[in-house]
PDB file of C-alpha atoms in Angstrom:
ATOM      1  CA  MET K 196       0.004   0.007  -0.001  1.00 66.00           C
ATOM      2  CA  ARG K 197       1.365   3.387  -0.997  1.00 76.00           C
ATOM      3  CA  ASN K 198       0.899   6.099   1.631  1.00 86.00           C
ATOM      4  CA  ILE K 199       0.562   9.675   0.365  1.00 88.00           C
ATOM      5  CA  ILE K 200       1.785  12.538   2.598  1.00 92.00           C
ATOM      6  CA  TYR K 201       1.023  16.187   1.821  1.00 93.00           C
ATOM      7  CA  TRP K 202       2.424  19.426   3.198  1.00 94.00           C
ATOM      8  CA  ASN K 203      -0.550  20.656   5.166  1.00 88.00           C
ATOM      9  CA  ASN K 204       0.783  21.334   8.666  1.00 86.00           C
ATOM     10  CA  PHE K 205       2.611  24.650   8.562  1.00 90.00           C
ATOM     11  CA  LYS K 206       3.226  24.778  12.309  1.00 88.00           C
ATOM     12  CA  ARG K 207       6.265  22.605  11.548  1.00 91.00           C
ATOM     13  CA  THR K 208       7.476  24.758   8.656  1.00 95.00           C
ATOM     14  CA  TYR K 209      10.445  27.165   8.627  1.00 96.00           C
ATOM     15  CA  ALA K 210       8.675  30.509   8.403  1.00 94.00           C
ATOM     16  CA  PHE K 211      11.423  33.130   8.908  1.00 95.00           C
ATOM     17  CA  GLY K 212      11.819  34.969   5.603  1.00 96.00           C
ATOM     18  CA  SER K 213       9.740  32.371   3.787  1.00 97.00           C
ATOM     19  CA  GLN K 214       7.106  32.958   1.150  1.00 97.00           C
ATOM     20  CA  ILE K 215       4.581  30.114   0.976  1.00 97.00           C
ATOM     21  CA  GLU K 216       1.911  29.783  -1.667  1.00 96.00           C
ATOM     22  CA  ILE K 217      -0.646  26.999  -1.342  1.00 94.00           C
ATOM     23  CA  GLN K 218      -2.296  25.969  -4.612  1.00 90.00           C
ATOM     24  CA  GLY K 219      -4.288  23.078  -3.231  1.00 81.00           C
ATOM     25  CA  GLU K 220      -3.368  20.052  -1.167  1.00 80.00           C
ATOM     26  CA  GLU K 221      -1.007  18.722  -3.850  1.00 85.00           C
ATOM     27  CA  SER K 222       0.850  21.907  -4.734  1.00 92.00           C
ATOM     28  CA  VAL K 223       2.847  24.093  -2.318  1.00 96.00           C
ATOM     29  CA  PHE K 224       5.426  26.678  -3.421  1.00 97.00           C
ATOM     30  CA  PHE K 225       8.086  27.567  -0.849  1.00 98.00           C
ATOM     31  CA  GLU K 226      10.683  30.301  -1.439  1.00 98.00           C
ATOM     32  CA  ASN K 227      13.350  31.690   0.874  1.00 97.00           C
ATOM     33  CA  HIS K 228      16.603  33.262  -0.355  1.00 96.00           C
ATOM     34  CA  LEU K 229      17.984  33.392   3.197  1.00 94.00           C
ATOM     35  CA  LEU K 230      18.191  29.642   3.694  1.00 95.00           C
ATOM     36  CA  THR K 231      21.436  28.073   4.830  1.00 95.00           C
ATOM     37  CA  SER K 232      22.444  24.515   3.998  1.00 94.00           C
ATOM     38  CA  GLY K 233      21.130  22.082   6.563  1.00 95.00           C
ATOM     39  CA  GLN K 234      18.129  24.197   7.499  1.00 97.00           C
ATOM     40  CA  VAL K 235      14.999  22.115   8.139  1.00 97.00           C
ATOM     41  CA  LEU K 236      12.191  23.396   5.870  1.00 97.00           C
ATOM     42  CA  ALA K 237       9.390  21.141   7.027  1.00 96.00           C
ATOM     43  CA  THR K 238       8.771  18.233   9.387  1.00 96.00           C
ATOM     44  CA  TRP K 239       6.181  15.451   9.296  1.00 95.00           C
ATOM     45  CA  VAL K 240       5.510  13.345  12.378  1.00 94.00           C
ATOM     46  CA  MET K 241       3.874  10.038  13.226  1.00 90.00           C
ATOM     47  CA  GLN K 242       2.608  11.268  16.598  1.00 81.00           C
ATOM     48  CA  ALA K 243       1.286  14.749  17.389  1.00 68.00           C
ATOM     49  CA  ASN K 244      -0.408  16.565  20.248  1.00 62.00           C
ATOM     50  CA  TYR K 245      -3.758  17.617  18.811  1.00 53.00           C
ATOM     51  CA  GLN K 246      -4.430  20.048  21.653  1.00 56.00           C
ATOM     52  CA  ILE K 247      -1.342  22.013  20.689  1.00 56.00           C
ATOM     53  CA  GLU K 248      -1.178  21.655  16.906  1.00 57.00           C
ATOM     54  CA  ARG K 249      -4.858  21.230  16.013  1.00 59.00           C
ATOM     55  CA  ASN K 250      -3.684  18.820  13.372  1.00 62.00           C
ATOM     56  CA  GLU K 251      -3.560  15.041  13.115  1.00 70.00           C
ATOM     57  CA  PRO K 252      -0.328  13.066  12.560  1.00 76.00           C
ATOM     58  CA  GLN K 253       0.732  12.924   8.929  1.00 86.00           C
ATOM     59  CA  LEU K 254       2.867   9.798   8.761  1.00 92.00           C
ATOM     60  CA  PRO K 255       1.583   6.210   8.594  1.00 89.00           C
ATOM     61  CA  LEU K 256       2.274   3.468  11.108  1.00 88.00           C
ATOM     62  CA  LEU K 257       5.179   1.234  10.060  1.00 89.00           C
ATOM     63  CA  TYR K 258       6.028  -2.344  10.964  1.00 85.00           C
ATOM     64  CA  PRO K 259       9.206  -2.859  13.041  1.00 88.00           C
ATOM     65  CA  GLY K 260      11.921  -4.574  11.046  1.00 86.00           C
ATOM     66  CA  HIS K 261      10.244  -3.947   7.677  1.00 84.00           C
ATOM     67  CA  SER K 262      11.975  -2.096   4.834  1.00 83.00           C
ATOM     68  CA  TYR K 263      10.367   0.888   3.158  1.00 88.00           C
ATOM     69  CA  ARG K 264      10.980   3.351   0.349  1.00 87.00           C
ATOM     70  CA  LEU K 265      10.618   7.110   0.836  1.00 92.00           C
ATOM     71  CA  HIS K 266       9.997   9.099  -2.313  1.00 92.00           C
ATOM     72  CA  LEU K 267       9.752  12.888  -2.726  1.00 94.00           C
ATOM     73  CA  ILE K 268       7.861  14.333  -5.661  1.00 94.00           C
ATOM     74  CA  ALA K 269       8.929  17.944  -5.991  1.00 95.00           C
ATOM     75  CA  GLN K 270      10.982  20.422  -8.016  1.00 96.00           C
ATOM     76  CA  THR K 271      13.805  22.482  -6.547  1.00 97.00           C
ATOM     77  CA  TRP K 272      15.793  25.540  -7.569  1.00 97.00           C
ATOM     78  CA  PRO K 273      18.609  24.897  -8.161  1.00 96.00           C
ATOM     79  CA  ALA K 274      18.076  21.276  -9.150  1.00 93.00           C
ATOM     80  CA  ALA K 275      18.860  18.519  -6.637  1.00 91.00           C
ATOM     81  CA  SER K 276      19.324  21.029  -3.796  1.00 95.00           C
ATOM     82  CA  ILE K 277      17.378  19.286  -1.081  1.00 96.00           C
ATOM     83  CA  TYR K 278      17.570  16.119   0.980  1.00 96.00           C
ATOM     84  CA  MET K 279      15.514  14.178   3.513  1.00 96.00           C
ATOM     85  CA  ARG K 280      16.241  12.944   7.011  1.00 97.00           C
ATOM     86  CA  ILE K 281      14.381  10.285   8.961  1.00 97.00           C
ATOM     87  CA  ILE K 282      14.610  10.317  12.773  1.00 97.00           C
ATOM     88  CA  PHE K 283      13.595   7.199  14.705  1.00 96.00           C
ATOM     89  CA  LYS K 284      12.686   7.432  18.419  1.00 96.00           C
ATOM     90  CA  ASP K 285      11.987   4.952  21.199  1.00 94.00           C
ATOM     91  CA  ILE K 286       8.960   4.875  23.485  1.00 92.00           C
ATOM     92  CA  ASN K 287      10.502   7.586  25.690  1.00 93.00           C
ATOM     93  CA  GLY K 288      11.138   9.948  22.787  1.00 92.00           C
ATOM     94  CA  HIS K 289      14.895   9.340  22.721  1.00 96.00           C
ATOM     95  CA  VAL K 290      16.555   9.319  19.299  1.00 97.00           C
ATOM     96  CA  LEU K 291      17.568   5.808  18.233  1.00 96.00           C
ATOM     97  CA  LYS K 292      18.882   6.625  14.789  1.00 96.00           C
ATOM     98  CA  ARG K 293      19.066   9.302  12.119  1.00 96.00           C
ATOM     99  CA  GLN K 294      19.148   8.383   8.444  1.00 95.00           C
ATOM    100  CA  VAL K 295      19.842  10.861   5.628  1.00 94.00           C
ATOM    101  CA  ILE K 296      18.464  10.327   2.134  1.00 93.00           C
ATOM    102  CA  ARG K 297      20.256  12.466  -0.419  1.00 90.00           C
ATOM    103  CA  GLY K 298      18.113  13.018  -3.428  1.00 86.00           C
ATOM    104  CA  PHE K 299      14.448  12.343  -3.945  1.00 92.00           C
ATOM    105  CA  ASP K 300      14.332   8.605  -3.328  1.00 88.00           C
ATOM    106  CA  GLY K 301      15.791   6.168  -0.821  1.00 87.00           C
ATOM    107  CA  ASN K 302      15.201   3.063   1.277  1.00 87.00           C
ATOM    108  CA  PHE K 303      15.178   2.566   5.028  1.00 90.00           C
ATOM    109  CA  THR K 304      14.407  -0.132   7.591  1.00 90.00           C
ATOM    110  CA  TYR K 305      12.160   0.732  10.536  1.00 92.00           C
ATOM    111  CA  PRO K 306      14.091  -0.274  13.692  1.00 93.00           C
ATOM    112  CA  LYS K 307      12.554  -3.071  15.744  1.00 91.00           C
ATOM    113  CA  THR K 308      12.798  -0.937  18.923  1.00 94.00           C
ATOM    114  CA  ALA K 309      11.338   2.218  17.359  1.00 94.00           C
ATOM    115  CA  HIS K 310       8.103   3.639  18.717  1.00 93.00           C
ATOM    116  CA  GLU K 311       7.748   6.600  16.395  1.00 94.00           C
ATOM    117  CA  TYR K 312       9.547   8.479  13.627  1.00 96.00           C
ATOM    118  CA  GLN K 313       9.550  11.776  11.773  1.00 96.00           C
ATOM    119  CA  VAL K 314      10.602  12.909   8.303  1.00 97.00           C
ATOM    120  CA  GLU K 315      12.391  16.198   7.682  1.00 97.00           C
ATOM    121  CA  LEU K 316      13.042  18.148   4.507  1.00 98.00           C
ATOM    122  CA  LEU K 317      16.388  19.991   4.571  1.00 97.00           C
ATOM    123  CA  ALA K 318      17.947  22.598   2.320  1.00 97.00           C
ATOM    124  CA  ALA K 319      21.186  21.920   0.464  1.00 95.00           C
ATOM    125  CA  GLY K 320      21.552  25.212  -1.390  1.00 95.00           C
ATOM    126  CA  CYS K 321      17.842  25.349  -2.173  1.00 96.00           C
ATOM    127  CA  TYR K 322      16.034  28.705  -2.317  1.00 97.00           C
ATOM    128  CA  LYS K 323      12.799  27.637  -4.018  1.00 97.00           C
ATOM    129  CA  LEU K 324      10.699  24.474  -3.860  1.00 97.00           C
ATOM    130  CA  HIS K 325       7.539  23.221  -5.549  1.00 97.00           C
ATOM    131  CA  PHE K 326       6.336  20.422  -3.285  1.00 97.00           C
ATOM    132  CA  LYS K 327       3.687  17.926  -4.393  1.00 94.00           C
ATOM    133  CA  ARG K 328       3.872  14.987  -2.003  1.00 93.00           C
ATOM    134  CA  LEU K 329       5.893  12.381  -0.145  1.00 94.00           C
ATOM    135  CA  GLU K 330       5.231   8.681  -0.681  1.00 91.00           C
ATOM    136  CA  ILE K 331       6.039   5.846   1.705  1.00 91.00           C
ATOM    137  CA  GLU K 332       5.519   2.187   0.882  1.00 83.00           C
ATOM    138  CA  GLU K 333       7.073  -1.164   1.581  1.00 76.00           C
ATOM    139  CA  TYR K 334      10.283  -1.691  -0.336  1.00 70.00           C
ATOM    140  CA  GLY K 335       9.840  -3.628  -3.555  1.00 52.00           C
ATOM    141  CA  LEU K 336       6.572  -2.012  -4.621  1.00 44.00           C
ATOM    142  CA  THR K 337       6.460   0.333  -7.568  1.00 44.00           C
ATOM    143  CA  VAL K 338       7.035   4.021  -6.889  1.00 43.00           C
ATOM    144  CA  GLY K 339       6.851   6.627  -9.626  1.00 47.00           C
ATOM    145  CA  ASP K 340       6.064  10.211 -10.523  1.00 52.00           C
ATOM    146  CA  ASP K 341       2.924   9.374 -12.491  1.00 71.00           C
ATOM    147  CA  ASP K 342      -0.261  10.965 -11.174  1.00 80.00           C
ATOM    148  CA  TYR K 343      -2.326   8.326 -13.007  1.00 88.00           C
ATOM    149  CA  LEU K 344      -1.515   4.657 -13.498  1.00 84.00           C
ATOM    150  CA  PHE K 345      -3.134   2.523 -16.202  1.00 88.00           C
ATOM    151  CA  SER K 346      -2.962  -1.253 -16.023  1.00 84.00           C
ATOM    152  CA  GLY K 347      -2.803  -3.504 -19.033  1.00 83.00           C
ATOM    153  CA  VAL K 348      -5.877  -5.440 -20.118  1.00 86.00           C
ATOM    154  CA  MET K 349      -6.304  -8.311 -17.661  1.00 84.00           C
ATOM    155  CA  ASN K 350      -8.140 -11.634 -18.147  1.00 85.00           C
ATOM    156  CA  ASN K 351      -8.254 -11.089 -21.899  1.00 83.00           C
ATOM    157  CA  ASN K 352     -11.201 -12.703 -23.692  1.00 83.00           C
ATOM    158  CA  GLU K 353     -10.912 -12.533 -27.475  1.00 77.00           C
ATOM    159  CA  GLN K 354     -14.553 -13.616 -27.901  1.00 82.00           C
ATOM    160  CA  THR K 355     -15.857 -10.226 -26.813  1.00 83.00           C
ATOM    161  CA  ALA K 356     -14.993  -6.725 -28.005  1.00 89.00           C
ATOM    162  CA  VAL K 357     -16.201  -5.108 -24.771  1.00 95.00           C
ATOM    163  CA  LEU K 358     -13.688  -3.599 -22.371  1.00 95.00           C
ATOM    164  CA  ASN K 359     -14.399  -3.080 -18.652  1.00 95.00           C
ATOM    165  CA  VAL K 360     -12.632  -0.018 -17.225  1.00 96.00           C
ATOM    166  CA  ILE K 361     -12.580   0.317 -13.416  1.00 94.00           C
ATOM    167  CA  PHE K 362     -11.816   3.652 -11.760  1.00 94.00           C
ATOM    168  CA  THR K 363     -10.418   2.994  -8.283  1.00 90.00           C
ATOM    169  CA  GLU K 364     -11.888   5.145  -5.502  1.00 89.00           C
ATOM    170  CA  PRO K 365      -9.294   7.346  -3.714  1.00 85.00           C
ATOM    171  CA  LEU K 366      -9.038   7.057   0.047  1.00 73.00           C
ATOM    172  CA  ALA K 367      -7.490   9.573   2.428  1.00 56.00           C
ATOM    173  CA  ARG K 368      -3.679   9.434   2.286  1.00 54.00           C
ATOM    174  CA  LEU K 369      -3.619   6.200   0.333  1.00 54.00           C
ATOM    175  CA  GLN K 370      -3.070   5.544  -3.321  1.00 53.00           C
ATOM    176  CA  ALA K 371      -6.301   4.537  -4.992  1.00 53.00           C
ATOM    177  CA  GLU K 372      -6.164   0.808  -5.525  1.00 59.00           C
ATOM    178  CA  LEU K 373      -8.338  -2.277  -5.424  1.00 62.00           C
ATOM    179  CA  THR K 374      -7.719  -4.455  -2.398  1.00 57.00           C
ATOM    180  CA  TYR K 375     -10.653  -6.864  -2.333  1.00 51.00           C
ATOM    181  CA  GLU K 376      -9.088 -10.294  -2.755  1.00 52.00           C
ATOM    182  CA  GLY K 377     -10.112 -12.090  -5.962  1.00 67.00           C
ATOM    183  CA  LEU K 378     -12.189  -9.168  -7.246  1.00 76.00           C
ATOM    184  CA  LEU K 379     -10.410  -8.736 -10.575  1.00 79.00           C
ATOM    185  CA  ASP K 380     -10.385 -12.476 -11.211  1.00 79.00           C
ATOM    186  CA  ARG K 381     -14.147 -12.264 -11.685  1.00 83.00           C
ATOM    187  CA  VAL K 382     -14.150  -9.968 -14.714  1.00 87.00           C
ATOM    188  CA  THR K 383     -12.737 -10.405 -18.231  1.00 89.00           C
ATOM    189  CA  ASN K 384     -11.196  -7.738 -20.471  1.00 92.00           C
ATOM    190  CA  CYS K 385     -10.526  -5.522 -17.477  1.00 91.00           C
ATOM    191  CA  LEU K 386      -8.381  -2.375 -17.282  1.00 92.00           C
ATOM    192  CA  VAL K 387      -7.860  -0.522 -13.986  1.00 90.00           C
ATOM    193  CA  ILE K 388      -7.116   3.192 -13.630  1.00 92.00           C
ATOM    194  CA  ASN K 389      -5.396   4.220 -10.365  1.00 87.00           C
ATOM    195  CA  SER K 390      -4.303   7.615  -9.061  1.00 86.00           C
ATOM    196  CA  THR K 391      -1.671   8.727  -6.558  1.00 78.00           C
ATOM    197  CA  LEU K 392      -3.468  12.046  -6.083  1.00 79.00           C
ATOM    198  CA  SER K 393      -5.819  13.062  -3.312  1.00 75.00           C
ATOM    199  CA  ASN K 394      -9.330  12.912  -4.798  1.00 85.00           C
ATOM    200  CA  ALA K 395      -7.608  11.909  -8.086  1.00 87.00           C
ATOM    201  CA  LYS K 396      -8.595  15.376  -9.339  1.00 87.00           C
ATOM    202  CA  LEU K 397     -11.884  13.579  -9.985  1.00 90.00           C
ATOM    203  CA  TYR K 398     -10.041  11.741 -12.811  1.00 93.00           C
ATOM    204  CA  LEU K 399     -11.032  14.708 -14.993  1.00 88.00           C
ATOM    205  CA  ASP K 400      -7.559  15.222 -16.418  1.00 87.00           C
ATOM    206  CA  ASP K 401      -6.172  15.361 -19.958  1.00 88.00           C
ATOM    207  CA  LYS K 402      -4.179  12.169 -19.383  1.00 91.00           C
ATOM    208  CA  VAL K 403      -7.246  10.190 -18.390  1.00 94.00           C
ATOM    209  CA  LYS K 404      -9.385  11.668 -21.151  1.00 92.00           C
ATOM    210  CA  ALA K 405      -6.742  10.819 -23.777  1.00 94.00           C
ATOM    211  CA  LYS K 406      -6.502   7.239 -22.507  1.00 95.00           C
ATOM    212  CA  LEU K 407     -10.270   6.797 -22.651  1.00 97.00           C
ATOM    213  CA  GLN K 408     -10.413   8.227 -26.169  1.00 96.00           C
ATOM    214  CA  GLU K 409      -7.825   5.657 -27.209  1.00 94.00           C
ATOM    215  CA  LEU K 410      -9.803   2.814 -25.633  1.00 95.00           C
ATOM    216  CA  VAL K 411     -13.111   3.924 -27.164  1.00 96.00           C
ATOM    217  CA  LYS K 412     -11.498   3.869 -30.616  1.00 94.00           C
ATOM    218  CA  THR K 413      -9.943   0.434 -30.014  1.00 92.00           C
ATOM    219  CA  TYR K 414     -12.923  -1.454 -28.571  1.00 93.00           C
ATOM    220  CA  GLN K 415     -16.432  -1.903 -29.901  1.00 94.00           C
ATOM    221  CA  HIS K 416     -17.837  -0.859 -26.534  1.00 96.00           C
ATOM    222  CA  VAL K 417     -16.451   0.276 -23.161  1.00 97.00           C
ATOM    223  CA  ASN K 418     -18.030  -0.168 -19.732  1.00 97.00           C
ATOM    224  CA  LEU K 419     -17.050   2.541 -17.221  1.00 97.00           C
ATOM    225  CA  ILE K 420     -17.258   1.179 -13.685  1.00 95.00           C
ATOM    226  CA  SER K 421     -17.223   3.129 -10.396  1.00 94.00           C
ATOM    227  CA  TYR K 422     -18.154   2.533  -6.774  1.00 90.00           C
ATOM    228  CA  GLY K 423     -17.597   5.687  -4.681  1.00 90.00           C
ATOM    229  CA  PRO K 424     -18.341   9.426  -4.540  1.00 92.00           C
ATOM    230  CA  ILE K 425     -15.304  10.469  -6.598  1.00 93.00           C
ATOM    231  CA  THR K 426     -15.444   7.796  -9.292  1.00 94.00           C
ATOM    232  CA  ASN K 427     -19.245   7.908  -9.608  1.00 92.00           C
ATOM    233  CA  LEU K 428     -18.973  11.527 -10.670  1.00 90.00           C
ATOM    234  CA  THR K 429     -16.128  10.569 -13.023  1.00 93.00           C
ATOM    235  CA  THR K 430     -18.046   7.859 -14.859  1.00 94.00           C
ATOM    236  CA  TRP K 431     -21.170   9.964 -15.055  1.00 90.00           C
ATOM    237  CA  TYR K 432     -19.232  12.760 -16.705  1.00 89.00           C
ATOM    238  CA  TYR K 433     -17.451  10.500 -19.198  1.00 93.00           C
ATOM    239  CA  GLY K 434     -20.725   8.751 -19.913  1.00 93.00           C
ATOM    240  CA  ARG K 435     -22.138  12.065 -21.079  1.00 89.00           C
ATOM    241  CA  HIS K 436     -18.930  12.878 -22.937  1.00 90.00           C
ATOM    242  CA  PHE K 437     -18.636   9.644 -24.941  1.00 94.00           C
ATOM    243  CA  GLY K 438     -22.354   8.944 -25.326  1.00 93.00           C
ATOM    244  CA  LYS K 439     -23.438   5.609 -26.806  1.00 95.00           C
ATOM    245  CA  LYS K 440     -19.851   4.359 -27.064  1.00 95.00           C
ATOM    246  CA  VAL K 441     -19.800   3.648 -23.320  1.00 97.00           C
ATOM    247  CA  THR K 442     -22.070   2.274 -20.626  1.00 96.00           C
ATOM    248  CA  VAL K 443     -21.798   3.523 -17.054  1.00 95.00           C
ATOM    249  CA  TYR K 444     -22.008   1.174 -14.042  1.00 94.00           C
ATOM    250  CA  GLY K 445     -21.950   3.124 -10.787  1.00 91.00           C
ATOM    251  CA  THR K 446     -23.356   3.122  -7.276  1.00 88.00           C
ATOM    252  CA  ASN K 447     -25.515   5.730  -5.571  1.00 83.00           C
ATOM    253  CA  ASP K 448     -22.679   7.098  -3.403  1.00 86.00           C
ATOM    254  CA  PHE K 449     -22.121  10.838  -3.880  1.00 86.00           C
ATOM    255  CA  TYR K 450     -20.748  13.764  -1.930  1.00 87.00           C
ATOM    256  CA  SER K 451     -22.835  16.822  -1.219  1.00 82.00           C
ATOM    257  CA  LEU K 452     -23.137  19.491  -3.886  1.00 80.00           C
ATOM    258  CA  LYS K 453     -21.176  21.906  -1.677  1.00 82.00           C
ATOM    259  CA  ARG K 454     -18.240  19.511  -1.443  1.00 86.00           C
ATOM    260  CA  TYR K 455     -18.100  18.885  -5.173  1.00 84.00           C
ATOM    261  CA  GLN K 456     -18.140  22.621  -5.857  1.00 80.00           C
ATOM    262  CA  LYS K 457     -15.138  22.974  -3.542  1.00 82.00           C
ATOM    263  CA  LEU K 458     -13.293  20.313  -5.535  1.00 83.00           C
ATOM    264  CA  PHE K 459     -14.177  22.070  -8.799  1.00 80.00           C
ATOM    265  CA  ARG K 460     -12.692  25.332  -7.512  1.00 78.00           C
ATOM    266  CA  GLU K 461      -9.536  23.555  -6.381  1.00 76.00           C
ATOM    267  CA  TYR K 462      -8.820  21.602  -9.535  1.00 72.00           C
ATOM    268  CA  LEU K 463     -10.508  23.493 -12.345  1.00 63.00           C
ATOM    269  CA  HIS K 464      -7.381  25.434 -13.343  1.00 54.00           C
ATOM    270  CA  GLU K 465      -5.573  22.131 -14.012  1.00 52.00           C
ATOM    271  CA  MET K 466      -8.388  20.234 -15.696  1.00 50.00           C
ATOM    272  CA  PHE K 467      -9.469  20.194 -19.290  1.00 49.00           C
ATOM    273  CA  ALA K 468     -12.645  22.100 -20.152  1.00 55.00           C
ATOM    274  CA  VAL K 469     -15.249  20.638 -17.802  1.00 59.00           C
ATOM    275  CA  ASP K 470     -18.857  21.749 -18.064  1.00 66.00           C
ATOM    276  CA  THR K 471     -19.299  22.303 -14.348  1.00 65.00           C
ATOM    277  CA  ASP K 472     -22.799  23.661 -14.852  1.00 72.00           C
ATOM    278  CA  LEU K 473     -23.761  20.277 -16.266  1.00 72.00           C
ATOM    279  CA  LEU K 474     -22.260  18.490 -13.302  1.00 68.00           C
ATOM    280  CA  VAL K 475     -23.934  20.828 -10.822  1.00 72.00           C
ATOM    281  CA  ALA K 476     -27.290  20.312 -12.564  1.00 75.00           C
ATOM    282  CA  ARG K 477     -26.834  16.541 -12.218  1.00 71.00           C
ATOM    283  CA  LEU K 478     -26.001  16.781  -8.522  1.00 71.00           C
ATOM    284  CA  GLU K 479     -28.998  18.990  -7.792  1.00 74.00           C
ATOM    285  CA  LYS K 480     -31.245  16.204  -9.106  1.00 71.00           C
ATOM    286  CA  LEU K 481     -29.779  13.577  -6.778  1.00 65.00           C
ATOM    287  CA  PRO K 482     -32.107  12.148  -4.139  1.00 59.00           C
ATOM    288  CA  LYS K 483     -31.239  13.463  -0.679  1.00 53.00           C
ATOM    289  CA  LYS K 484     -30.198  10.028   0.553  1.00 46.00           C
ATOM    290  CA  ALA K 485     -27.490   9.885  -2.119  1.00 43.00           C
ATOM    291  CA  ALA K 486     -25.567  12.827  -0.698  1.00 40.00           C
ATOM    292  CA  ARG K 487     -24.638  11.057   2.510  1.00 40.00           C
ATOM    293  CA  THR K 488     -20.936  10.282   2.238  1.00 42.00           C
ATOM    294  CA  ASP K 489     -19.335  13.316   3.875  1.00 40.00           C
ATOM    295  CA  LEU K 490     -18.659  11.267   7.033  1.00 38.00           C
ATOM    296  CA  ASP K 491     -14.994  10.693   6.270  1.00 40.00           C
ATOM    297  CA  LEU K 492     -14.221   9.329   9.739  1.00 34.00           C
ATOM    298  CA  VAL K 493     -16.765   6.550   9.244  1.00 36.00           C
ATOM    299  CA  LYS K 494     -16.488   5.855   5.520  1.00 43.00           C
ATOM    300  CA  PRO K 495     -13.180   3.918   5.627  1.00 40.00           C
ATOM    301  CA  LEU K 496     -14.912   1.301   7.785  1.00 36.00           C
ATOM    302  CA  PHE K 497     -16.973   0.219   4.797  1.00 45.00           C
ATOM    303  CA  ASN K 498     -15.499  -1.721   1.899  1.00 60.00           C
ATOM    304  CA  LEU K 499     -16.847   0.085  -1.114  1.00 64.00           C
ATOM    305  CA  GLU K 500     -15.265  -2.400  -3.484  1.00 68.00           C
ATOM    306  CA  THR K 501     -17.737  -5.148  -2.504  1.00 75.00           C
ATOM    307  CA  LYS K 502     -20.433  -3.089  -4.232  1.00 78.00           C
ATOM    308  CA  LEU K 503     -18.793  -4.017  -7.540  1.00 82.00           C
ATOM    309  CA  LEU K 504     -20.054  -7.569  -7.051  1.00 79.00           C
ATOM    310  CA  ALA K 505     -23.580  -6.344  -7.888  1.00 80.00           C
ATOM    311  CA  PHE K 506     -22.551  -5.476 -11.451  1.00 86.00           C
ATOM    312  CA  PRO K 507     -23.070  -8.175 -14.127  1.00 85.00           C
ATOM    313  CA  MET K 508     -19.448  -8.325 -15.336  1.00 86.00           C
ATOM    314  CA  PHE K 509     -18.318  -9.327 -11.829  1.00 82.00           C
ATOM    315  CA  ARG K 510     -20.664 -12.303 -11.663  1.00 72.00           C
ATOM    316  CA  LYS K 511     -19.161 -15.498 -13.002  1.00 59.00           C
ATOM    317  CA  GLY K 512     -20.416 -16.460 -16.423  1.00 48.00           C
ATOM    318  CA  GLU K 513     -21.756 -13.019 -17.356  1.00 51.00           C
ATOM    319  CA  ALA K 514     -20.112 -10.634 -19.811  1.00 47.00           C
TER     320      ALA K 514
END
């Protein structure tokens, strides 16, 4: 599982002489021409005092003795002028070990006696930084800079010209991915679209649109499949965009209109031309019971993926 960490706690940010511009959760510009080498720009922690910081911990729990990869997705001026440091502490808060990762990518092993850890971003001649995210995952899994990941066609069946495209529902701080064991074994001609981005920018991005255009031209028909409040909006939009060339299979899980409008404002400047009026009109027609998924503290307790089993292509023997 890939854990996504954003820069959203500025209480642990070097503020003296710094100019900080926040362009959404996934885009922070930091500039300071007074920085000295070795200065800590930002710190992320596994444990935090909510009463003091009014912010939850940003780092995931790690397994003692397991190896992990830490990956920074950012741009620096000058190039390669930043490095990372991981500090491991015991149950009493004493430092067990410090590990420096020079560059944007490196591996580490979580000490067996560690109780917590923190990650620091340090200057090495840097005066400007465009920060997108940190990624932590168990060593050996794929890490990359791609915002969207497209699988190959799985369980290929040459007897049908229909392709099933599944949009994976993003979860807080985790890469969107399908985890329900055996789920993909149930469906033929299946292609999965993942995202490393928070909210996946609703999957309304030029890269995704171009991929779907390619698939629609290649296959006789394409099924667009979704199962959560982000992806349901995605498939509805593309269903309108591609018309009779696609069929939409989605659930009745949606966010409130107010929340979608907030997402539109955040991502619109980076998205292709989206008819937001059309989307808003669709949301206004939703039954009240559909707009019930703003309870983010409760939602992760439910496995949304199991709802896919209600769709015909996930039932054995059906196309």
